XYZ file of C-alpha atoms in Angstrom:
680
model
C -6.072 4.788 4.396
C -2.305 4.877 4.054
C -0.065 1.932 3.491
C 1.853 0.741 6.526
C 5.594 1.391 6.459
C 7.900 -1.294 5.217
C 10.363 -2.720 7.672
C 13.897 -1.739 6.774
C 16.123 -4.803 6.319
C 18.924 -5.224 8.809
C 22.456 -4.412 7.672
C 24.299 -7.408 6.280
C 26.807 -7.240 9.174
C 23.919 -7.860 11.570
C 24.102 -11.421 10.220
C 26.347 -13.036 12.876
C 27.761 -15.910 10.737
C 28.620 -13.571 7.872
C 30.092 -11.013 10.293
C 32.462 -13.623 11.728
C 33.518 -14.782 8.258
C 34.004 -11.145 7.212
C 36.222 -10.492 10.240
C 38.319 -13.544 9.378
C 38.667 -12.382 5.799
C 39.606 -8.871 6.970
C 42.592 -10.032 9.007
C 43.592 -12.458 6.238
C 43.528 -9.685 3.629
C 45.648 -7.483 5.865
C 48.078 -10.370 6.290
C 48.182 -11.053 2.532
C 49.131 -7.483 1.641
C 51.643 -7.309 4.482
C 53.073 -10.564 3.155
C 53.615 -9.084 -0.330
C 55.328 -5.965 1.007
C 57.504 -7.855 3.492
C 58.612 -10.589 1.067
C 59.505 -8.222 -1.772
C 61.381 -5.986 0.672
C 63.185 -8.953 2.193
C 64.103 -10.289 -1.252
C 65.512 -6.883 -2.151
C 67.490 -6.652 1.092
C 69.026 -10.101 0.580
C 70.226 -9.264 -2.946
C 71.554 -5.719 -2.527
C 74.495 -4.606 -4.647
C 73.435 -5.648 -8.151
C 70.454 -3.772 -9.643
C 69.600 -6.492 -12.169
C 69.853 -9.301 -9.612
C 67.758 -7.323 -7.166
C 65.092 -6.614 -9.816
C 64.973 -10.266 -10.824
C 64.777 -11.328 -7.178
C 61.762 -9.096 -6.526
C 60.166 -10.228 -9.778
C 60.748 -13.819 -8.757
C 58.607 -13.296 -5.665
C 55.703 -12.077 -7.819
C 56.094 -15.007 -10.200
C 56.206 -17.454 -7.273
C 52.979 -15.956 -5.912
C 51.100 -16.412 -9.196
C 52.583 -19.642 -10.558
C 50.627 -22.164 -8.379
C 47.322 -20.932 -9.848
C 48.192 -22.527 -13.188
C 48.008 -26.095 -11.861
C 46.216 -26.034 -8.519
C 43.475 -23.455 -9.088
C 40.849 -25.783 -10.650
C 41.726 -28.578 -8.201
C 41.219 -26.194 -5.275
C 37.827 -25.168 -6.653
C 36.703 -28.788 -6.866
C 37.979 -29.287 -3.321
C 35.846 -26.347 -2.121
C 32.790 -27.884 -3.773
C 33.392 -31.368 -2.398
C 34.590 -31.041 1.191
C 33.688 -29.193 4.376
C 34.451 -25.529 3.611
C 34.885 -24.494 7.248
C 37.566 -27.111 7.875
C 39.201 -26.298 4.534
C 39.620 -22.644 5.558
C 40.674 -23.517 9.124
C 43.499 -25.884 8.121
C 44.567 -23.492 5.344
C 44.987 -20.692 7.912
C 47.034 -22.918 10.201
C 49.291 -23.924 7.312
C 49.825 -20.298 6.292
C 50.660 -19.367 9.888
C 53.360 -22.034 10.131
C 54.963 -21.326 6.728
C 55.069 -17.527 7.107
C 56.522 -17.793 10.622
C 59.361 -19.931 9.247
C 60.516 -17.317 6.697
C 62.345 -14.916 9.077
C 63.755 -17.902 10.975
C 65.400 -19.397 7.866
C 66.296 -16.043 6.288
C 67.402 -17.232 2.812
C 66.135 -16.142 -0.594
C 65.629 -19.723 -1.717
C 63.306 -20.384 1.199
C 61.415 -17.155 0.438
C 60.545 -18.557 -3.006
C 59.622 -21.994 -1.642
C 57.550 -20.521 1.196
C 55.800 -18.123 -1.173
C 54.762 -21.004 -3.417
C 53.506 -22.986 -0.415
C 51.473 -20.051 0.924
C 49.923 -19.437 -2.494
C 49.027 -23.111 -2.873
C 47.163 -22.907 0.423
C 45.500 -19.613 -0.636
C 44.061 -21.360 -3.687
C 42.069 -23.627 -1.372
C 41.047 -20.863 1.073
C 39.710 -18.295 -1.421
C 37.159 -20.395 -3.407
C 35.911 -21.983 -0.172
C 35.277 -18.473 1.206
C 33.729 -17.111 -2.021
C 31.414 -20.107 -2.382
C 30.308 -19.839 1.266
C 29.201 -16.192 1.272
C 26.010 -16.728 -0.837
C 24.958 -19.436 1.642
C 25.214 -17.102 4.644
C 23.304 -14.030 3.403
C 19.899 -13.541 1.711
C 19.985 -12.987 -2.052
C 18.936 -9.356 -1.750
C 21.951 -8.669 0.493
C 24.523 -10.500 -1.653
C 25.685 -7.336 -3.419
C 26.188 -5.581 -0.075
C 28.088 -8.598 1.246
C 30.353 -8.614 -1.807
C 30.917 -4.887 -1.414
C 32.167 -5.445 2.131
C 34.265 -8.449 1.096
C 35.988 -6.669 -1.764
C 36.381 -3.557 0.374
C 38.526 -5.389 2.918
C 40.261 -7.395 0.176
C 41.571 -4.283 -1.543
C 40.934 -1.575 1.050
C 43.281 -3.275 3.491
C 46.206 -2.685 1.105
C 46.798 0.956 2.171
C 46.400 -0.111 5.809
C 49.003 -2.842 5.290
C 51.327 -0.337 3.610
C 50.963 2.037 6.573
C 51.495 -0.808 9.049
C 54.591 -1.944 7.149
C 55.953 1.599 7.233
C 55.398 1.771 10.997
C 57.064 -1.610 11.504
C 59.958 -0.508 9.276
C 60.477 2.627 11.372
C 60.290 0.537 14.508
C 62.846 -1.848 13.028
C 65.196 0.979 12.094
C 64.968 2.441 15.597
C 65.634 -0.973 17.105
C 68.621 -1.479 14.781
C 70.124 1.862 15.781
C 69.722 1.043 19.458
C 70.841 -2.585 19.093
C 73.498 -2.822 16.345
C 73.566 -6.605 16.560
C 70.131 -6.713 14.843
C 70.370 -7.353 11.105
C 68.903 -5.185 8.399
C 66.095 -7.659 7.887
C 64.674 -7.091 11.359
C 61.850 -4.851 10.075
C 60.693 -7.384 7.486
C 60.974 -10.161 10.055
C 58.732 -8.214 12.428
C 56.203 -7.660 9.613
C 56.199 -11.381 8.809
C 55.543 -12.249 12.474
C 52.550 -9.891 12.466
C 51.466 -11.472 9.169
C 51.588 -14.967 10.686
C 49.602 -13.770 13.719
C 46.871 -12.482 11.385
C 46.479 -15.959 9.866
C 46.269 -17.487 13.347
C 43.484 -15.057 14.337
C 41.608 -15.959 11.147
C 41.935 -19.668 11.946
C 40.369 -19.094 15.364
C 37.442 -17.119 13.894
C 36.777 -19.749 11.218
C 36.961 -22.613 13.706
C 34.278 -20.991 15.892
C 31.987 -20.430 12.882
C 29.543 -23.339 12.940
C 26.979 -22.001 10.435
C 28.854 -22.830 7.217
C 26.905 -25.586 5.408
C 28.797 -28.846 5.148
C 29.517 -30.168 1.674
C 30.272 -33.780 2.609
C 28.327 -36.073 0.312
C 26.410 -33.193 -1.266
C 27.982 -33.708 -4.694
C 27.243 -36.896 -6.540
C 30.128 -36.544 -9.020
C 32.422 -39.508 -8.261
C 35.593 -38.014 -9.709
C 37.410 -34.811 -8.749
C 38.813 -34.639 -12.301
C 35.293 -34.833 -13.676
C 34.236 -31.948 -11.434
C 37.096 -29.811 -12.778
C 36.128 -30.572 -16.392
C 32.493 -29.725 -15.624
C 33.515 -26.397 -14.114
C 35.553 -25.398 -17.170
C 32.789 -26.556 -19.519
C 30.179 -24.617 -17.559
C 32.121 -21.353 -17.787
C 32.605 -21.797 -21.530
C 28.991 -22.748 -22.181
C 27.197 -20.040 -20.188
C 27.064 -16.841 -22.220
C 26.551 -14.496 -19.293
C 29.303 -16.022 -17.131
C 31.610 -16.139 -20.135
C 31.044 -12.438 -20.779
C 31.653 -11.587 -17.139
C 34.896 -13.527 -16.951
C 36.206 -12.151 -20.262
C 35.590 -8.632 -18.997
C 37.200 -9.270 -15.624
C 40.241 -10.906 -17.234
C 40.606 -7.934 -19.561
C 40.648 -5.648 -16.543
C 43.271 -7.896 -14.930
C 45.436 -7.729 -18.050
C 45.326 -3.936 -17.943
C 46.153 -4.048 -14.236
C 49.092 -6.341 -14.982
C 50.492 -3.745 -17.366
C 50.340 -1.175 -14.567
C 51.949 -3.504 -12.022
C 54.741 -4.374 -14.418
C 55.936 -0.837 -15.192
C 54.479 1.362 -12.438
C 57.750 1.665 -10.526
C 59.679 2.649 -13.675
C 56.973 5.068 -14.819
C 56.716 6.853 -11.463
C 60.508 7.188 -11.433
C 60.426 8.724 -14.920
C 57.963 11.309 -13.603
C 60.448 12.325 -10.901
C 58.901 10.413 -8.024
C 60.680 8.100 -5.616
C 59.522 5.270 -3.383
C 57.106 7.568 -1.555
C 55.424 8.545 -4.832
C 55.267 4.896 -5.848
C 53.549 4.140 -2.537
C 51.047 6.949 -3.129
C 50.171 5.585 -6.579
C 49.906 2.077 -5.112
C 47.517 3.303 -2.433
C 45.525 5.434 -4.902
C 44.471 2.331 -6.836
C 42.894 0.748 -3.776
C 41.369 3.964 -2.462
C 39.709 4.270 -5.858
C 38.489 0.678 -5.715
C 36.867 1.285 -2.333
C 35.189 4.447 -3.628
C 33.944 2.637 -6.722
C 32.554 -0.331 -4.796
C 30.456 1.859 -2.529
C 29.780 5.239 -4.082
C 29.983 4.220 -7.748
C 27.184 1.682 -7.448
C 25.075 4.062 -5.367
C 25.584 6.928 -7.799
C 24.557 4.749 -10.740
C 22.012 2.517 -9.028
C 19.449 3.044 -11.811
C 21.830 1.887 -14.559
C 21.637 -1.738 -15.669
C 24.331 -3.766 -13.893
C 25.307 -5.458 -17.155
C 25.760 -2.108 -18.876
C 27.642 -0.666 -15.930
C 30.029 -3.640 -15.948
C 31.104 -3.141 -19.557
C 31.097 0.648 -19.257
C 33.363 0.654 -16.199
C 35.976 -1.510 -17.956
C 35.826 0.693 -21.058
C 36.313 3.862 -19.016
C 39.172 2.211 -17.094
C 40.945 1.554 -20.401
C 40.515 5.153 -21.520
C 41.814 6.412 -18.167
C 44.855 4.148 -18.427
C 45.690 5.619 -21.831
C 45.415 9.098 -20.307
C 47.761 8.073 -17.469
C 50.299 6.923 -20.058
C 50.209 10.210 -21.974
C 50.120 12.749 -19.127
C 53.476 13.612 -17.528
C 52.229 15.185 -14.324
C 52.509 13.112 -11.157
C 49.634 14.839 -9.341
C 47.238 14.315 -12.257
C 48.443 10.724 -12.624
C 47.568 10.053 -8.975
C 44.069 11.498 -9.460
C 43.531 9.464 -12.629
C 44.764 6.382 -10.788
C 42.000 6.869 -8.215
C 39.477 6.976 -11.081
C 41.053 3.860 -12.603
C 40.678 2.039 -9.289
C 37.052 3.177 -8.977
C 36.212 1.690 -12.381
C 37.938 -1.559 -11.436
C 36.047 -1.683 -8.133
C 32.694 -1.269 -9.866
C 33.491 -4.015 -12.382
C 34.658 -6.491 -9.747
C 31.718 -6.051 -7.385
C 29.249 -6.474 -10.248
C 31.093 -9.489 -11.607
C 31.301 -11.239 -8.248
C 27.659 -10.510 -7.450
C 26.340 -11.779 -10.779
C 28.436 -14.938 -10.586
C 27.136 -15.546 -7.049
C 23.552 -15.149 -8.283
C 23.843 -17.060 -11.553
C 25.944 -20.074 -10.602
C 24.494 -22.996 -8.692
C 26.049 -23.763 -5.312
C 27.438 -27.079 -6.563
C 29.391 -25.262 -9.314
C 30.162 -21.972 -7.559
C 33.503 -22.981 -6.055
C 34.854 -24.160 -9.403
C 33.623 -21.004 -11.134
C 35.286 -18.687 -8.618
C 38.399 -20.845 -8.732
C 38.428 -20.734 -12.533
C 38.226 -16.948 -12.360
C 40.972 -16.706 -9.728
C 43.259 -19.082 -11.606
C 42.865 -17.547 -15.057
C 43.158 -14.044 -13.589
C 46.479 -14.919 -11.964
C 47.757 -16.612 -15.091
C 46.766 -13.552 -17.131
C 48.489 -11.287 -14.632
C 51.591 -13.498 -14.660
C 51.858 -13.422 -18.453
C 51.331 -9.674 -18.678
C 53.826 -8.899 -15.901
C 56.344 -11.226 -17.555
C 55.963 -9.462 -20.929
C 55.555 -5.850 -19.729
C 59.116 -5.104 -18.593
C 60.855 -6.803 -21.555
C 58.563 -4.896 -23.915
C 59.342 -1.620 -22.153
C 63.081 -2.356 -22.263
C 62.918 -3.335 -25.933
C 61.195 -0.064 -26.865
C 63.629 1.991 -24.787
C 63.598 5.750 -24.256
C 62.651 8.263 -26.923
C 62.552 12.061 -26.824
C 60.439 13.697 -29.515
C 61.010 17.377 -30.299
C 58.891 19.762 -32.331
C 60.470 23.190 -32.220
C 60.789 24.123 -28.583
C 58.348 21.450 -27.487
C 59.752 18.154 -26.226
C 57.852 14.989 -25.283
C 59.368 11.945 -23.595
C 57.811 8.646 -24.659
C 59.387 5.536 -23.139
C 58.666 1.851 -23.098
C 56.607 2.217 -19.925
C 54.301 4.651 -21.742
C 53.879 2.143 -24.550
C 53.006 -0.698 -22.181
C 50.395 1.434 -20.410
C 48.831 2.458 -23.721
C 48.685 -1.154 -24.905
C 47.047 -2.142 -21.601
C 44.566 0.715 -21.871
C 43.606 -0.150 -25.455
C 43.188 -3.824 -24.483
C 40.888 -2.907 -21.584
C 38.863 -0.567 -23.795
C 38.345 -3.230 -26.459
C 37.403 -5.875 -23.871
C 35.003 -3.439 -22.191
C 33.271 -2.678 -25.487
C 32.998 -6.392 -26.280
C 31.576 -7.106 -22.811
C 29.083 -4.272 -23.230
C 27.913 -5.597 -26.587
C 27.901 -9.187 -25.345
C 25.887 -8.542 -22.167
C 23.767 -5.479 -22.983
C 20.237 -6.155 -21.753
C 18.785 -2.775 -22.802
C 19.407 -2.731 -26.519
C 17.453 0.011 -28.193
C 17.930 2.329 -25.210
C 20.695 4.896 -25.961
C 23.620 4.356 -23.613
C 24.300 8.077 -23.165
C 20.669 8.829 -22.271
C 20.583 5.836 -19.957
C 23.784 6.985 -18.217
C 22.715 10.627 -17.796
C 19.355 9.529 -16.401
C 21.164 7.259 -13.907
C 23.399 10.166 -12.829
C 20.202 12.095 -12.036
C 19.003 9.129 -9.978
C 16.336 8.182 -12.530
C 15.705 5.271 -14.860
C 15.689 6.254 -18.517
C 13.037 3.678 -19.310
C 10.761 4.914 -16.551
C 11.413 8.506 -17.521
C 10.194 7.776 -21.039
C 7.085 5.959 -19.860
C 3.742 7.583 -19.590
C 2.779 8.453 -16.045
C -0.200 6.449 -14.832
C -1.987 6.754 -11.486
C -2.202 3.004 -10.911
C 0.338 0.421 -9.741
C 1.564 -2.442 -11.928
C 2.942 -5.626 -10.285
C 4.007 -8.640 -12.360
C 4.731 -12.151 -11.102
C 7.312 -14.275 -12.926
C 8.825 -17.708 -12.435
C 9.154 -21.155 -13.902
C 6.600 -23.941 -14.017
C 5.326 -24.877 -10.572
C 7.095 -21.948 -8.938
C 4.001 -20.827 -7.042
C 3.635 -17.446 -8.761
C -0.038 -17.995 -9.643
C -0.871 -18.746 -6.010
C 1.137 -15.794 -4.741
C -0.384 -13.381 -7.269
C -3.844 -14.460 -6.120
C -2.914 -14.071 -2.439
C -1.472 -10.609 -3.094
C -4.653 -9.549 -4.882
C -6.767 -10.755 -1.956
C -4.521 -8.961 0.557
C -4.618 -5.713 -1.418
C -8.420 -5.807 -1.634
C -8.545 -6.322 2.129
C -6.387 -3.173 2.431
C -8.990 -1.194 0.472
C -7.368 -1.145 -2.968
C -9.092 -1.580 -6.293
C -7.328 -4.629 -7.741
C -7.355 -6.168 -11.208
C -5.899 -9.666 -11.122
C -5.002 -11.010 -14.546
C -2.728 -13.438 -16.370
C -0.884 -14.253 -19.597
C -1.778 -15.703 -21.962
C -5.558 -15.695 -22.058
C -7.009 -12.625 -20.312
C -8.924 -11.367 -23.334
C -11.241 -13.092 -25.816
C -8.501 -13.211 -28.425
C -5.997 -14.158 -25.739
C -8.066 -17.214 -24.800
C -7.829 -18.478 -28.379
C -4.100 -17.828 -28.462
C -3.670 -19.600 -25.111
C -5.351 -22.697 -26.509
C -2.834 -22.785 -29.362
C 0.230 -21.924 -27.305
C -0.320 -24.442 -24.522
C -1.818 -27.284 -26.560
C 0.523 -30.245 -26.196
C -0.492 -31.356 -29.695
C 1.042 -28.207 -31.250
C 4.549 -29.639 -31.270
C 5.375 -28.239 -34.705
C 5.014 -24.572 -33.712
C 8.238 -22.730 -34.559
C 10.066 -20.666 -31.941
C 9.548 -17.419 -33.876
C 5.832 -18.092 -34.307
C 5.550 -18.838 -30.607
C 7.256 -15.552 -29.709
C 4.981 -13.580 -32.036
C 1.832 -15.243 -30.677
C 2.818 -14.430 -27.102
C 3.533 -10.838 -28.154
C 0.132 -10.636 -29.859
C -1.596 -11.847 -26.698
C 0.410 -9.335 -24.660
C -0.490 -6.441 -26.979
C -4.174 -7.236 -26.599
C -3.740 -7.728 -22.865
C -2.089 -4.326 -22.357
C -4.546 -2.510 -24.611
C -7.763 -4.039 -23.249
C -6.969 -4.850 -19.610
C -3.774 -3.457 -18.081
C -3.585 0.109 -19.407
C -7.279 0.981 -18.765
C -6.997 -0.346 -15.204
C -3.839 1.657 -14.529
C -5.401 4.842 -15.872
C -8.315 4.575 -13.484
C -5.905 4.128 -10.575
C -6.211 0.390 -9.987
C -3.516 -1.982 -8.806
C -2.853 -4.491 -11.595
C -1.453 -7.868 -10.559
C -0.504 -10.042 -13.519
C 0.655 -13.633 -13.620
C 3.443 -13.381 -16.280
C 4.495 -10.483 -18.478
C 7.377 -9.552 -20.836
C 10.078 -11.327 -18.806
C 8.408 -14.650 -19.536
C 8.982 -14.168 -23.262
C 12.589 -13.106 -22.664
C 13.158 -16.223 -20.549
C 11.104 -18.842 -22.411
C 11.503 -17.730 -26.017
C 14.811 -15.875 -25.619
C 16.768 -18.317 -23.457
C 14.582 -21.420 -23.634
C 14.100 -21.364 -27.421
C 17.521 -19.747 -28.000
C 16.134 -16.768 -29.932
C 18.059 -13.496 -29.965
C 17.178 -11.657 -26.758
C 17.316 -8.294 -28.561
C 14.721 -9.446 -31.096
C 12.346 -10.756 -28.430
C 12.797 -7.545 -26.420
C 12.029 -5.290 -29.395
C 8.906 -7.231 -30.350
C 7.515 -7.026 -26.836
C 8.510 -3.386 -26.320
C 6.477 -2.541 -29.416
C 3.587 -4.797 -28.362
C 3.341 -3.191 -24.904
C 4.151 0.376 -25.899
C 7.087 0.284 -23.493
C 4.882 -0.354 -20.445
C 7.057 -1.738 -17.632
C 5.854 -3.029 -14.242
C 6.631 -0.925 -11.189
C 7.646 -4.177 -9.479
C 8.384 -7.650 -10.804
C 8.232 -10.470 -8.260
C 10.346 -13.445 -9.304
C 9.534 -16.670 -7.479
C 12.854 -18.464 -7.960
C 12.241 -22.216 -7.770
C 14.584 -24.916 -9.122
C 12.865 -26.694 -12.045
C 13.582 -30.045 -10.421
C 11.324 -28.906 -7.581
C 8.712 -26.916 -9.518
C 7.982 -29.581 -12.122
C 7.143 -32.110 -9.419
C 4.398 -29.802 -8.136
C 2.426 -29.909 -11.382
C -0.738 -31.929 -11.427
C -2.625 -33.382 -14.375
C -1.432 -33.664 -17.963
C 1.506 -31.445 -18.848
C 0.923 -28.709 -21.434
C 3.255 -27.924 -24.348
C 5.619 -25.775 -22.259
C 5.581 -27.926 -19.126
C 6.535 -31.013 -21.130
C 9.819 -29.489 -22.325
C 12.989 -31.219 -21.019
C 14.651 -30.177 -17.767
C 17.512 -28.431 -19.625
C 14.989 -26.065 -21.212
C 13.553 -25.089 -17.829
C 17.051 -24.645 -16.377
C 17.867 -22.115 -19.135
C 14.603 -20.320 -18.418
C 15.391 -20.057 -14.716
C 18.896 -18.705 -15.343
C 17.527 -16.022 -17.664
C 14.900 -14.954 -15.113
C 17.668 -14.559 -12.529
C 19.859 -12.665 -14.982
C 17.049 -10.211 -15.735
C 16.525 -9.626 -12.015
C 20.245 -9.155 -11.391
C 20.462 -6.584 -14.199
C 17.855 -4.273 -12.618
C 17.663 -5.161 -8.900
C 15.805 -1.962 -7.976
C 12.743 -3.127 -9.948
C 12.734 -6.774 -8.861
C 11.994 -8.803 -5.782
C 13.571 -12.255 -5.967
C 12.004 -14.713 -3.524
C 13.239 -18.222 -2.806
C 10.452 -20.469 -4.083
C 11.466 -23.319 -1.775
C 10.361 -21.346 1.279
C 6.978 -21.990 2.827
C 3.959 -20.292 1.279
C 3.588 -18.061 4.348
C 7.224 -16.916 4.229
C 6.990 -16.078 0.537
C 3.765 -14.158 1.074
C 5.299 -12.166 3.918
C 8.337 -11.141 1.831
C 6.107 -10.031 -1.032
C 3.807 -8.018 1.201
C 6.776 -6.304 2.883
C 8.103 -5.166 -0.490
C 4.753 -4.131 -1.962
C 3.950 -1.948 1.070
C 6.821 0.313 0.105
C 5.353 1.228 -3.302
C 1.617 1.255 -2.644
C -0.343 4.394 -3.603
C -3.292 5.659 -1.630
C -6.188 3.188 -2.032
C -8.949 3.817 -4.571
C -12.521 2.867 -3.556
C -13.620 -0.477 -4.937
C -16.706 1.078 -6.564
C -14.512 2.961 -9.020
C -14.191 -0.060 -11.300
C -17.962 -0.447 -11.652
C -18.449 3.291 -12.124
C -16.353 3.285 -15.284
C -18.517 0.649 -16.880
C -15.402 -1.300 -17.820
C -15.552 -5.065 -17.760
C -13.165 -6.594 -15.228
C -10.301 -8.744 -16.418
C -10.644 -12.495 -16.582
C -9.499 -13.879 -13.247
C -7.603 -17.079 -12.546
């Protein structure tokens, strides 16, 4: 008997509500980049004649674009969490349409600055509302793909906008030559009209999107100010989110160094505006390549490790860009720099979307957007003065000469900063301590998992069920075992703790509500002892004879309950359990993700020692389970525990079909003379 084929999930764009939102975001992104190019060009045209005035005018546009984030970013995030997100985006698009359309009509530099600030204020409300809506429109397993598409159009539309601006500029020049009465700002005016039209199209698409969940009355917090404070406190208090945001801000700081001196540096290399445009486009081409091909190439590498590694490599590449005086090589390295940035951003956005509750997601994204813009503003403001202060220097050694200017210094400082932040993020978030990074990376490049490569090969299949109290994992593990037996497989259904004689004694101690004085370290060691006996006496023998082992809890429970719940060092808990199990890892871990506020109400009878812990304990446990799944998505199936029992069962069966071996006759277990495991 062969296992039936698993149905391939539909592409994320087959989801009609998400597709409409994605189309709206695509035209908005195109309009945003066209807006930057048109406004900076218009500011330069209006201040021709004085190089310093022109430079300050263009810089003023960038400062005006980033300044509103300092004050309005957190407020906008709270707004996205409190009010109807569809209407928020719709009215924001209409406001942007009206303001942008007014710029070529007024035609003064002062109004450019005012209009830029107004547009950016509106953007601060549009972006967190969009980011917080995406996880509500797509299934969890498609969130990474959705974020890939979102970030692709966010940054991939930049070269398209540059090309469109060039075409509109040529059209404007031709029109000016044919009609001398047209001013020199005709091309930028035409680009701004197209920009305004893009916002109007987005408004129409958003208005017709009726599937965005309403937020009216969904948040019980009575004060907007209190919501903002909660969002900031949440980011600072969550270790994983804090690590993600530190890493992403470090990447932004390095990017700010590039933005600040790129024009000067390209000019020093002998390139003009065309070369500057090529370097500008190379960054975003690299980001698109990194978002799609980088993650696919390294799909077996832990997402947490890949996040820190990509930022570290980006810093090293930036240092190389600063030291190499060859424009062609600089362009190629810039593509690599963009690829590293793309990988880091898609991972960061995906993990934040998975880890942050819907009620806090808007404020978290807004906090990231605001602090990123402030970081970029500060770096851009410091970069050019630092480069000017350092000046130009020509170093000679014999016949060899090397030009090292202030722009080189700024790029090196940015590269070193990114490298340090990447290393810190890697150390802060590493979820595979003890596994050599180089070996892990080379195995991922071969399309393999280092941990699996090192494991012994067994003929059986190992499936573990994880989840919080009352999640339904015990029921689902039993239903899967029954289904597999009906398919003709030899199944060993087991649990932790308590599937061996010694394990039963340990279970009595571990779950006894009277054992309140048990220390966290002792608890972790007792669970590891039960697991060592469980693997040695039940799991490994069953796998070697070709059985399918279905266990209710395994190593992840210790990482979640003792690591996060009891606040023990995750590396210590991981090492203890790796030694206890001999490195045996399930082929598939099914996480039934149920909010503790729901799961705890399902429990019947007297609560045991773990069940009676406070809600905050169970919330930490749930977040750690989700973090473990997000770090190795290829080995996990995350199922929404609030679905009906039938829906959960169907999702699990669909995934398990894909990894099932050929069935082993049921008599094989009896023929070995081995006692079956204790069943639930």
